[in-house]
């Protein structure tokens, strides 16, 4: 395997001719080729290494070796960082005391990720906004830290100290080194994730992920019988691949026509009316999102093709394959609130932030979650500007919802007007907030905000000061039980660099792991 030593790509140069023909960076071509190879291997894995035909040991070995091969193909020797990070963390799990093991593991894993990010950005190639080896390390960090907390819950805490969700996720036996590496570096998620719980992955490898599910009839009531045949993911995989093709076509067609950088061009700013600048910003961000739709949906399809991602049955008896889905596109594009947009964006990262930080931090969990998300994303200054702006946006959105929304609920016509206004406001606010996340550097980001006179920052501050909003924790004290029921995350989470004003724990739609927990309890 040839290896390119330039900063832009450290992996194989086998596809360099294709990269030259289609005029795309080699690392991106390698990434797409690697994911397509993983898709084919996923189909083969499910057919020929089905749990009924082979042992969990063989499935773990094959999944791990294929994952290492893909990592070497895309990242070359930089993929050794995946093994170093995993090895250091596993050593902490084994040799540290159980009482504080999860804390030490969290510090070591996140610290190693940050060290690699600093090295890549400030030593090798500042501004390389493409496929890089720290991307997979971010997902591995999520998996390792989640596993550490779940082991701590399973081996040191009594059931009464855990929430129902934590009981389901708790790990009662230390995973072997093979199981640990398979979970972190399997071929289905090594390049683009998404993260998942260890118990869900273990059930997939052992072939028990379908057993707790119950078939539901048209009224949504369980009939108490297991589905006799293993559910097929074919239709969902085909649908998601079609979504990938459309997203990729849109992104390649529009990304160069509508660059975000034009928003800070002096000629564009001086010659374009302000309202048209706002429209252009929205269109530029709209053209940028399909890149994420393509990556995350393809990753979801790969897992589904291997048989991973089953999440029970719909009311009509059809199987659901959204256990580890990372986004819901229509809900994103037609979101009528900051919260709704972020509820459907990078879902698995928000669940990780909730489980390892928000639910466990005793002091100011919202600020702690912001800090964790900022450090996890990287060291570009633009990320932190986006996070800080997201705080103000979320507080203002909460104030508007609590104080103004009730006046529009008096009739359907008023509600429709409110929805249209809030949809437009949400799209503008999201676009305004994430500009630094795209531009990365401080100078261009402040240049953009100066060209807008910091208008949304000032408006949001005025709204927060003028409209009173009681904290949700205070409301929970006044109304016992109003905060919990695993809907604990109503104060905020960060999703891909943004403050998440709540995470819906709806069992039938959104929080798939909680759904698993409840279904397992019923089956028992």
Short mmCIF file of N, CA and C in Angstrom, two decimals, residues 216-329:
data_model
loop_
_atom_site.label_atom_id
_atom_site.label_comp_id
_atom_site.label_asym_id
_atom_site.label_seq_id
_atom_site.Cartn_x
_atom_site.Cartn_y
_atom_site.Cartn_z
N UNK A 216 -45.89 -4.99 17.34
CA UNK A 216 -47.01 -4.14 17.74
C UNK A 216 -48.08 -4.19 16.67
N UNK A 217 -49.33 -4.17 17.12
CA UNK A 217 -50.41 -4.15 16.14
C UNK A 217 -50.76 -2.72 15.77
N UNK A 218 -51.82 -2.56 15.00
CA UNK A 218 -52.14 -1.23 14.49
C UNK A 218 -52.50 -0.25 15.59
N UNK A 219 -52.94 -0.75 16.75
CA UNK A 219 -53.30 0.13 17.85
C UNK A 219 -52.11 0.45 18.75
N UNK A 220 -50.95 -0.07 18.37
CA UNK A 220 -49.76 0.21 19.15
C UNK A 220 -49.63 -0.62 20.40
N UNK A 221 -50.42 -1.70 20.53
CA UNK A 221 -50.36 -2.56 21.70
C UNK A 221 -49.55 -3.80 21.38
N UNK A 222 -48.77 -4.23 22.33
CA UNK A 222 -47.92 -5.38 22.09
C UNK A 222 -48.74 -6.66 22.18
N UNK A 223 -48.46 -7.60 21.31
CA UNK A 223 -49.19 -8.85 21.33
C UNK A 223 -48.50 -9.92 22.16
N UNK A 224 -47.32 -9.59 22.73
CA UNK A 224 -46.65 -10.51 23.62
C UNK A 224 -45.90 -11.61 22.92
N UNK A 225 -45.78 -11.57 21.59
CA UNK A 225 -45.09 -12.61 20.85
C UNK A 225 -43.86 -12.03 20.16
N UNK A 226 -42.81 -12.80 20.12
CA UNK A 226 -41.62 -12.36 19.42
C UNK A 226 -41.83 -12.47 17.92
N UNK A 227 -41.20 -11.60 17.21
CA UNK A 227 -41.19 -11.70 15.76
C UNK A 227 -40.45 -12.99 15.37
N UNK A 228 -41.10 -13.85 14.60
CA UNK A 228 -40.53 -15.17 14.34
C UNK A 228 -39.36 -15.11 13.37
N UNK A 229 -39.39 -14.19 12.43
CA UNK A 229 -38.32 -14.10 11.44
C UNK A 229 -37.48 -12.87 11.74
N UNK A 230 -36.19 -12.98 11.42
CA UNK A 230 -35.29 -11.86 11.63
C UNK A 230 -35.66 -10.73 10.69
N UNK A 231 -35.85 -9.51 11.21
CA UNK A 231 -36.28 -8.40 10.36
C UNK A 231 -35.23 -8.05 9.32
N UNK A 232 -35.68 -7.68 8.15
CA UNK A 232 -34.78 -7.30 7.06
C UNK A 232 -34.55 -5.80 7.07
N UNK A 233 -33.31 -5.42 6.81
CA UNK A 233 -32.97 -3.99 6.74
C UNK A 233 -32.83 -3.52 5.29
N UNK A 234 -33.20 -4.36 4.33
CA UNK A 234 -32.96 -4.04 2.92
C UNK A 234 -33.63 -2.74 2.51
N UNK A 235 -34.89 -2.58 2.83
CA UNK A 235 -35.60 -1.37 2.40
C UNK A 235 -35.00 -0.12 3.02
N UNK A 236 -34.64 -0.21 4.30
CA UNK A 236 -34.05 0.96 4.97
C UNK A 236 -32.67 1.28 4.40
N UNK A 237 -31.89 0.26 4.11
CA UNK A 237 -30.56 0.50 3.54
C UNK A 237 -30.68 1.15 2.16
N UNK A 238 -31.58 0.65 1.32
CA UNK A 238 -31.77 1.23 -0.01
C UNK A 238 -32.24 2.68 0.09
N UNK A 239 -33.18 2.92 1.00
CA UNK A 239 -33.68 4.29 1.19
C UNK A 239 -32.57 5.23 1.63
N UNK A 240 -31.73 4.77 2.55
CA UNK A 240 -30.65 5.62 3.04
C UNK A 240 -29.56 5.83 1.99
N UNK A 241 -29.32 4.83 1.16
CA UNK A 241 -28.35 5.01 0.09
C UNK A 241 -28.86 6.01 -0.95
N UNK A 242 -30.16 5.98 -1.22
CA UNK A 242 -30.74 6.99 -2.12
C UNK A 242 -30.59 8.39 -1.53
N UNK A 243 -30.82 8.51 -0.23
CA UNK A 243 -30.62 9.80 0.44
C UNK A 243 -29.16 10.25 0.31
N UNK A 244 -28.23 9.30 0.45
CA UNK A 244 -26.81 9.63 0.31
C UNK A 244 -26.50 10.15 -1.09
N UNK A 245 -27.04 9.48 -2.11
CA UNK A 245 -26.77 9.89 -3.49
C UNK A 245 -27.31 11.30 -3.76
N UNK A 246 -28.51 11.57 -3.28
CA UNK A 246 -29.10 12.90 -3.48
C UNK A 246 -28.30 13.96 -2.73
N UNK A 247 -27.93 13.66 -1.50
CA UNK A 247 -27.17 14.62 -0.69
C UNK A 247 -25.82 14.92 -1.32
N UNK A 248 -25.15 13.88 -1.79
CA UNK A 248 -23.84 14.10 -2.41
C UNK A 248 -23.95 14.92 -3.69
N UNK A 249 -24.98 14.64 -4.49
CA UNK A 249 -25.17 15.40 -5.73
C UNK A 249 -25.45 16.87 -5.43
N UNK A 250 -26.27 17.13 -4.44
CA UNK A 250 -26.58 18.52 -4.08
C UNK A 250 -25.34 19.23 -3.57
N UNK A 251 -24.58 18.54 -2.72
CA UNK A 251 -23.39 19.17 -2.15
C UNK A 251 -22.36 19.50 -3.23
N UNK A 252 -22.08 18.54 -4.12
CA UNK A 252 -21.09 18.78 -5.17
C UNK A 252 -21.55 19.85 -6.15
N UNK A 253 -22.86 19.98 -6.33
CA UNK A 253 -23.39 20.97 -7.27
C UNK A 253 -23.37 22.39 -6.71
N UNK A 254 -23.58 22.51 -5.39
CA UNK A 254 -23.80 23.83 -4.81
C UNK A 254 -22.66 24.35 -3.95
N UNK A 255 -21.79 23.46 -3.46
CA UNK A 255 -20.79 23.92 -2.49
C UNK A 255 -19.86 24.98 -3.05
N UNK A 256 -19.50 24.87 -4.35
CA UNK A 256 -18.60 25.85 -4.95
C UNK A 256 -19.34 27.08 -5.47
N UNK A 257 -20.65 26.92 -5.71
CA UNK A 257 -21.45 28.06 -6.15
C UNK A 257 -21.82 28.98 -5.00
N UNK A 258 -21.94 28.40 -3.79
CA UNK A 258 -22.39 29.18 -2.64
C UNK A 258 -21.41 29.02 -1.47
N UNK A 259 -20.19 29.48 -1.62
CA UNK A 259 -19.24 29.34 -0.51
C UNK A 259 -19.58 30.30 0.64
N UNK A 260 -19.42 29.82 1.86
CA UNK A 260 -19.69 30.66 3.02
C UNK A 260 -18.71 31.83 3.08
N UNK A 261 -17.50 31.64 2.57
CA UNK A 261 -16.48 32.69 2.63
C UNK A 261 -16.90 33.96 1.89
N UNK A 262 -17.82 33.84 0.93
CA UNK A 262 -18.27 35.05 0.22
C UNK A 262 -18.96 36.03 1.16
N UNK A 263 -19.49 35.54 2.28
CA UNK A 263 -20.20 36.41 3.22
C UNK A 263 -19.28 37.43 3.86
N UNK A 264 -17.97 37.21 3.83
CA UNK A 264 -17.04 38.17 4.42
C UNK A 264 -16.21 38.88 3.35
N UNK A 265 -16.58 38.70 2.09
CA UNK A 265 -15.88 39.40 1.02
C UNK A 265 -16.28 40.88 1.01
N UNK A 266 -15.29 41.75 0.98
CA UNK A 266 -15.56 43.19 1.06
C UNK A 266 -16.46 43.66 -0.08
N UNK A 267 -16.20 43.18 -1.28
CA UNK A 267 -17.03 43.59 -2.41
C UNK A 267 -18.46 43.13 -2.26
N UNK A 268 -18.65 41.90 -1.77
CA UNK A 268 -20.01 41.38 -1.57
C UNK A 268 -20.74 42.17 -0.50
N UNK A 269 -20.04 42.49 0.60
CA UNK A 269 -20.68 43.22 1.69
C UNK A 269 -21.09 44.62 1.26
N UNK A 270 -20.23 45.31 0.49
CA UNK A 270 -20.50 46.69 0.11
C UNK A 270 -21.54 46.81 -0.99
N UNK A 271 -21.67 45.78 -1.82
CA UNK A 271 -22.58 45.88 -2.97
C UNK A 271 -23.91 45.15 -2.78
N UNK A 272 -24.07 44.42 -1.71
CA UNK A 272 -25.27 43.62 -1.53
C UNK A 272 -26.10 44.15 -0.37
N UNK A 273 -27.39 44.39 -0.57
CA UNK A 273 -28.25 44.84 0.53
C UNK A 273 -28.24 43.82 1.67
N UNK A 274 -28.49 44.32 2.87
CA UNK A 274 -28.37 43.46 4.05
C UNK A 274 -29.32 42.27 3.98
N UNK A 275 -30.55 42.48 3.54
CA UNK A 275 -31.51 41.37 3.53
C UNK A 275 -31.09 40.29 2.53
N UNK A 276 -30.43 40.71 1.45
CA UNK A 276 -29.93 39.71 0.50
C UNK A 276 -28.70 38.98 1.05
N UNK A 277 -27.92 39.65 1.89
CA UNK A 277 -26.82 38.97 2.56
C UNK A 277 -27.34 37.87 3.48
N UNK A 278 -28.46 38.15 4.15
CA UNK A 278 -29.07 37.15 5.03
C UNK A 278 -29.56 35.96 4.22
N UNK A 279 -30.21 36.23 3.09
CA UNK A 279 -30.69 35.16 2.22
C UNK A 279 -29.53 34.32 1.70
N UNK A 280 -28.46 34.97 1.30
CA UNK A 280 -27.29 34.24 0.80
C UNK A 280 -26.69 33.37 1.89
N UNK A 281 -26.61 33.90 3.11
CA UNK A 281 -26.05 33.12 4.21
C UNK A 281 -26.86 31.85 4.44
N UNK A 282 -28.18 31.98 4.42
CA UNK A 282 -29.04 30.80 4.59
C UNK A 282 -28.80 29.79 3.48
N UNK A 283 -28.73 30.25 2.24
CA UNK A 283 -28.52 29.34 1.11
C UNK A 283 -27.14 28.67 1.18
N UNK A 284 -26.13 29.43 1.62
CA UNK A 284 -24.79 28.86 1.73
C UNK A 284 -24.75 27.75 2.78
N UNK A 285 -25.41 27.97 3.90
CA UNK A 285 -25.46 26.93 4.94
C UNK A 285 -26.32 25.75 4.49
N UNK A 286 -27.37 26.05 3.74
CA UNK A 286 -28.22 24.98 3.20
C UNK A 286 -27.43 24.10 2.25
N UNK A 287 -26.52 24.70 1.48
CA UNK A 287 -25.69 23.93 0.55
C UNK A 287 -24.59 23.15 1.26
N UNK A 288 -24.25 23.56 2.47
CA UNK A 288 -23.18 22.90 3.22
C UNK A 288 -23.66 21.66 3.96
N UNK A 289 -24.91 21.67 4.43
CA UNK A 289 -25.41 20.58 5.26
C UNK A 289 -25.45 19.22 4.56
N UNK A 290 -25.74 19.13 3.25
CA UNK A 290 -25.77 17.80 2.63
C UNK A 290 -24.49 17.00 2.78
N UNK A 291 -23.35 17.65 3.01
CA UNK A 291 -22.12 16.90 3.25
C UNK A 291 -22.25 16.04 4.50
N UNK A 292 -22.83 16.62 5.56
CA UNK A 292 -23.05 15.86 6.79
C UNK A 292 -24.15 14.82 6.61
N UNK A 293 -25.18 15.18 5.86
CA UNK A 293 -26.24 14.21 5.58
C UNK A 293 -25.66 12.97 4.90
N UNK A 294 -24.77 13.20 3.93
CA UNK A 294 -24.18 12.08 3.20
C UNK A 294 -23.34 11.20 4.13
N UNK A 295 -22.47 11.81 4.91
CA UNK A 295 -21.54 11.04 5.75
C UNK A 295 -22.30 10.24 6.80
N UNK A 296 -23.21 10.89 7.52
CA UNK A 296 -23.90 10.22 8.61
C UNK A 296 -24.92 9.19 8.12
N UNK A 297 -25.61 9.50 7.03
CA UNK A 297 -26.58 8.54 6.51
C UNK A 297 -25.89 7.32 5.94
N UNK A 298 -24.77 7.50 5.26
CA UNK A 298 -24.01 6.35 4.75
C UNK A 298 -23.50 5.48 5.89
N UNK A 299 -23.02 6.11 6.95
CA UNK A 299 -22.57 5.34 8.12
C UNK A 299 -23.71 4.54 8.72
N UNK A 300 -24.88 5.14 8.80
CA UNK A 300 -26.06 4.44 9.31
C UNK A 300 -26.43 3.26 8.42
N UNK A 301 -26.37 3.46 7.10
CA UNK A 301 -26.71 2.39 6.16
C UNK A 301 -25.73 1.22 6.28
N UNK A 302 -24.45 1.51 6.50
CA UNK A 302 -23.45 0.45 6.65
C UNK A 302 -23.78 -0.41 7.86
N UNK A 303 -24.08 0.22 8.98
CA UNK A 303 -24.43 -0.53 10.18
C UNK A 303 -25.70 -1.35 9.98
N UNK A 304 -26.69 -0.77 9.33
CA UNK A 304 -27.93 -1.49 9.08
C UNK A 304 -27.72 -2.68 8.16
N UNK A 305 -26.86 -2.50 7.15
CA UNK A 305 -26.58 -3.60 6.22
C UNK A 305 -25.93 -4.78 6.93
N UNK A 306 -25.17 -4.50 7.99
CA UNK A 306 -24.54 -5.57 8.76
C UNK A 306 -25.50 -6.19 9.77
N UNK A 307 -26.67 -5.57 9.94
CA UNK A 307 -27.64 -6.08 10.89
C UNK A 307 -27.66 -5.35 12.20
N UNK A 308 -26.96 -4.22 12.29
CA UNK A 308 -26.89 -3.44 13.51
C UNK A 308 -27.74 -2.18 13.37
N UNK A 309 -28.54 -1.89 14.36
CA UNK A 309 -29.37 -0.69 14.33
C UNK A 309 -30.85 -0.97 14.46
N UNK A 310 -31.22 -2.25 14.66
CA UNK A 310 -32.63 -2.60 14.81
C UNK A 310 -33.17 -2.01 16.11
N UNK A 311 -34.34 -1.40 16.04
CA UNK A 311 -34.88 -0.66 17.19
C UNK A 311 -36.35 -0.98 17.41
N UNK A 312 -36.73 -2.25 17.26
CA UNK A 312 -38.11 -2.61 17.49
C UNK A 312 -38.98 -2.45 16.26
N UNK A 313 -40.27 -2.40 16.51
CA UNK A 313 -41.24 -2.36 15.41
C UNK A 313 -42.15 -1.15 15.54
N UNK A 314 -42.58 -0.65 14.39
CA UNK A 314 -43.56 0.43 14.36
C UNK A 314 -44.94 -0.13 14.70
N UNK A 315 -45.92 0.75 14.80
CA UNK A 315 -47.27 0.32 15.14
C UNK A 315 -47.87 -0.61 14.10
N UNK A 316 -47.43 -0.48 12.84
CA UNK A 316 -47.96 -1.34 11.79
C UNK A 316 -47.17 -2.65 11.67
N UNK A 317 -46.21 -2.88 12.55
CA UNK A 317 -45.45 -4.12 12.52
C UNK A 317 -44.19 -4.07 11.69
N UNK A 318 -43.92 -2.97 11.01
CA UNK A 318 -42.71 -2.86 10.19
C UNK A 318 -41.51 -2.58 11.09
N UNK A 319 -40.33 -3.12 10.74
CA UNK A 319 -39.15 -2.94 11.60
C UNK A 319 -38.61 -1.52 11.52
N UNK A 320 -38.05 -1.08 12.62
CA UNK A 320 -37.39 0.22 12.69
C UNK A 320 -35.88 0.00 12.77
N UNK A 321 -35.15 0.76 11.97
CA UNK A 321 -33.69 0.64 11.94
C UNK A 321 -33.06 2.00 12.23
N UNK A 322 -33.43 2.59 13.35
CA UNK A 322 -32.93 3.92 13.69
C UNK A 322 -32.26 3.95 15.07
N UNK A 323 -31.79 2.79 15.53
CA UNK A 323 -31.18 2.73 16.86
C UNK A 323 -30.00 3.68 17.00
N UNK A 324 -29.17 3.78 15.96
CA UNK A 324 -27.98 4.63 16.04
C UNK A 324 -28.00 5.71 14.95
N UNK A 325 -29.18 6.04 14.44
CA UNK A 325 -29.28 7.11 13.44
C UNK A 325 -28.80 8.42 14.06
N UNK A 326 -28.17 9.23 13.24
CA UNK A 326 -27.52 10.44 13.75
C UNK A 326 -28.24 11.73 13.37
N UNK A 327 -29.24 11.65 12.54
CA UNK A 327 -29.96 12.86 12.15
C UNK A 327 -31.29 12.50 11.51
N UNK A 328 -32.19 13.51 11.48
CA UNK A 328 -33.48 13.40 10.79
C UNK A 328 -33.60 14.64 9.92
N UNK A 329 -33.43 14.44 8.63
CA UNK A 329 -33.21 15.56 7.71
C UNK A 329 -34.42 16.49 7.63
#
